[in-house]
Tab-separated table of C-alpha atoms in Angstrom:
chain	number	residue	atom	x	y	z
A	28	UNK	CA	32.048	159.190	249.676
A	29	UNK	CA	35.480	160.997	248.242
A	30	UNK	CA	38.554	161.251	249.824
A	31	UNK	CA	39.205	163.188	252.577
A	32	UNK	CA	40.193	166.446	252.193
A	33	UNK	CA	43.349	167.726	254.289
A	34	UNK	CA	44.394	171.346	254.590
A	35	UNK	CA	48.332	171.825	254.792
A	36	UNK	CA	49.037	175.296	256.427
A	37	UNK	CA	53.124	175.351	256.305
A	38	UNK	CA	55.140	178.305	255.812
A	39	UNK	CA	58.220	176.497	254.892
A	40	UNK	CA	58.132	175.337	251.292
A	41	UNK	CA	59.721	172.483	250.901
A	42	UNK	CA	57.722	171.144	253.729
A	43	UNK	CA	54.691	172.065	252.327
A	44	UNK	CA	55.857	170.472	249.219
A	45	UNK	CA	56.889	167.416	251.104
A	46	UNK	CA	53.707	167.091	252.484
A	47	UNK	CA	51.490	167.710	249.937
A	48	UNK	CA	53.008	165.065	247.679
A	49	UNK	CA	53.441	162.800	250.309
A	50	UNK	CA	49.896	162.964	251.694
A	51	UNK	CA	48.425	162.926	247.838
A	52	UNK	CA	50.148	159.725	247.348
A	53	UNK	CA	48.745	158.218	250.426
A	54	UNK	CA	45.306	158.651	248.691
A	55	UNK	CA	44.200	162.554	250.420
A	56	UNK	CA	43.058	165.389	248.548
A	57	UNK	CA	45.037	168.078	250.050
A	58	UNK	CA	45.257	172.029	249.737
A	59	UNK	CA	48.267	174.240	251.112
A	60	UNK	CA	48.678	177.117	252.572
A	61	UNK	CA	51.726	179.375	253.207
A	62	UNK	CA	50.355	181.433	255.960
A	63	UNK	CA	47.967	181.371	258.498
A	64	UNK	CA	45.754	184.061	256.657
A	65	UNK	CA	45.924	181.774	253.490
A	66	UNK	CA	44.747	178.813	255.296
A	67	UNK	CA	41.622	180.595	256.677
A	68	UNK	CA	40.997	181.831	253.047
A	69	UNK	CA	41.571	177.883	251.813
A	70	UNK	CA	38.781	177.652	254.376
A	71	UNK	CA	35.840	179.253	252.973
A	72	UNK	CA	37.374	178.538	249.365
A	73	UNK	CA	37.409	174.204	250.114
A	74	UNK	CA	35.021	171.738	252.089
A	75	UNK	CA	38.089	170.468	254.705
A	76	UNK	CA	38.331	167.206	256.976
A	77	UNK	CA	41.548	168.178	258.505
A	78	UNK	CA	43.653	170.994	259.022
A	79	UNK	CA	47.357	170.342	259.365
A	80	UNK	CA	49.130	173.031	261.049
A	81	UNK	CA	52.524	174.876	261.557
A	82	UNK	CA	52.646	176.936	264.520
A	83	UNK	CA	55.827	178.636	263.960
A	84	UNK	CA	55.299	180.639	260.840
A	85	UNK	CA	55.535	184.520	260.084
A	86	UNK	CA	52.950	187.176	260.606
A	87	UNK	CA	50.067	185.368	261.756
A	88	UNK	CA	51.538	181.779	263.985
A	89	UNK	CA	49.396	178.998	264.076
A	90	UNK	CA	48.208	179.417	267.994
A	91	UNK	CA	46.532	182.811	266.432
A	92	UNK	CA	45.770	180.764	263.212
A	93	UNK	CA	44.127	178.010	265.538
A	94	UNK	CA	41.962	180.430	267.445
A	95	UNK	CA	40.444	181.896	263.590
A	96	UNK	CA	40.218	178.174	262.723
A	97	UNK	CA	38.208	177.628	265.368
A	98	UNK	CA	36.062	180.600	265.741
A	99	UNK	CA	35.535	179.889	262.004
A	100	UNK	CA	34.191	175.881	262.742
A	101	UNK	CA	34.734	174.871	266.207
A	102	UNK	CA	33.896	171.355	264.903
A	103	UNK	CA	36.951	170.889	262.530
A	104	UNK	CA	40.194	168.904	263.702
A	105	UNK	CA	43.441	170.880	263.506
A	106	UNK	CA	46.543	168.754	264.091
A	107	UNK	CA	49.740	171.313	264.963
A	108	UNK	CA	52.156	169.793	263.107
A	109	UNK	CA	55.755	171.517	264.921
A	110	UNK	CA	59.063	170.957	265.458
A	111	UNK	CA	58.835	172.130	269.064
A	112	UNK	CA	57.619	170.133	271.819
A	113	UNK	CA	57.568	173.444	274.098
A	114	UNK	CA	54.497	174.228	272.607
A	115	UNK	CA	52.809	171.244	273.777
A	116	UNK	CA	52.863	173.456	277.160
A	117	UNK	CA	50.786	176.195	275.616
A	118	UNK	CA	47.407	176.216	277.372
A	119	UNK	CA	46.378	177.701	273.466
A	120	UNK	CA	47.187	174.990	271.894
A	121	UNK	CA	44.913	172.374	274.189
A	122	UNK	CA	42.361	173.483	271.166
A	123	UNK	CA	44.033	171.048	268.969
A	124	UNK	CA	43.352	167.596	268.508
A	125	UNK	CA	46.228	166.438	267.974
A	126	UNK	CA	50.092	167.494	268.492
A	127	UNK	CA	52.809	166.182	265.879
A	128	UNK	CA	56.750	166.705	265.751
A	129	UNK	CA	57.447	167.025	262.867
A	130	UNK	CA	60.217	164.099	261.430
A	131	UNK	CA	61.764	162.696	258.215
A	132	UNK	CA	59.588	159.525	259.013
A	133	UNK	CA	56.078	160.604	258.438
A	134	UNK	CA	54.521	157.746	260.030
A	135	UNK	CA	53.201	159.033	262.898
A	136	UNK	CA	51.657	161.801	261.060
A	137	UNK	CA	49.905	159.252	259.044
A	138	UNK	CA	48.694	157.278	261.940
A	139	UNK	CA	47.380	160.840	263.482
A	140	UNK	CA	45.385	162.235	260.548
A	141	UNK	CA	43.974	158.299	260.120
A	142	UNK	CA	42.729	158.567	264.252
A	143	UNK	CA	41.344	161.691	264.292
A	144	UNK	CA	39.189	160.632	260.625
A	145	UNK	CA	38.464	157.381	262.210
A	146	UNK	CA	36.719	159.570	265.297
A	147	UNK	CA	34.782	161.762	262.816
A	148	UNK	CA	33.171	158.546	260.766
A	149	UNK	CA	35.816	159.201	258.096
A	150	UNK	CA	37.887	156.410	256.947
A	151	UNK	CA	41.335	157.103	255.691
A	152	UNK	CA	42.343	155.521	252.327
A	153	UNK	CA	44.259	152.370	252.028
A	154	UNK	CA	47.716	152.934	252.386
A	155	UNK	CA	49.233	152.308	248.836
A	156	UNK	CA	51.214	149.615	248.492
A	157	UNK	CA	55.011	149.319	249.001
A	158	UNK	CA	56.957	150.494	246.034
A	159	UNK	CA	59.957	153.496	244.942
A	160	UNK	CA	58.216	156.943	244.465
């Protein structure tokens, strides 16, 4: 079996870029997406594990984005990945598997893509080991 296969859906570049290299180097293969609409394109382009997603973002948010995602494979986890806890009170965004502040410490976004793998049968790769990037 190959690595999973995350989808980044981020408007903001540099945290797109953050996470893309970040999550490669863990061991993922990952795709990004600057908009919602590009994401459900990445979709039908890419065979996906996870979908990592922004909510606030231009044009179409990721509540609307998570709806498409959904309609499109009701089966596939999307983690909202925000820096708003408010939205955690959005009955929309129940859909989700998992909710994620985003932080400079990526830990627990590690530990959340690893869990909701680990429920699907899908390990996570080995973290690599300790060294400067």
């Amino acid at each position: 079996m190959g690595k999973p296969t995350l989808l980044v859906i981020e408007d903001d570049d540099n945290q797109r870029l953050l996470y893309e290299d970040d999550l490669t180097w863990m061991g993922y293969n990952v795709v990004a997406a600057k908009s919602g609409q590009d994401g459900l394109d990445m979709l039908e382009k890419h065979q996906v594990d996870v979908v990592l997603l922004d909510i606030a973002m231009p044009g179409m948010d990721g509540i609307e984005a998570l709806g498409k995602i959904l309609d499109y494979d009701n089966q596939l986890p999307v983690i909202l990945n925000t820096a708003y806890s408010s939205y955690k009170d959005d009955f929309m965004t129940w859909a989700a598997e998992a909710y994620v502040i985003k932080s400079h410490d990526l830990t627990e976004l590690h530990e959340t893509i690893a869990g909701v793998l680990a429920k699907r049968g899908i390990e996570a790769p080995a973290p690599p080991p300790e060294m400067e990037r």
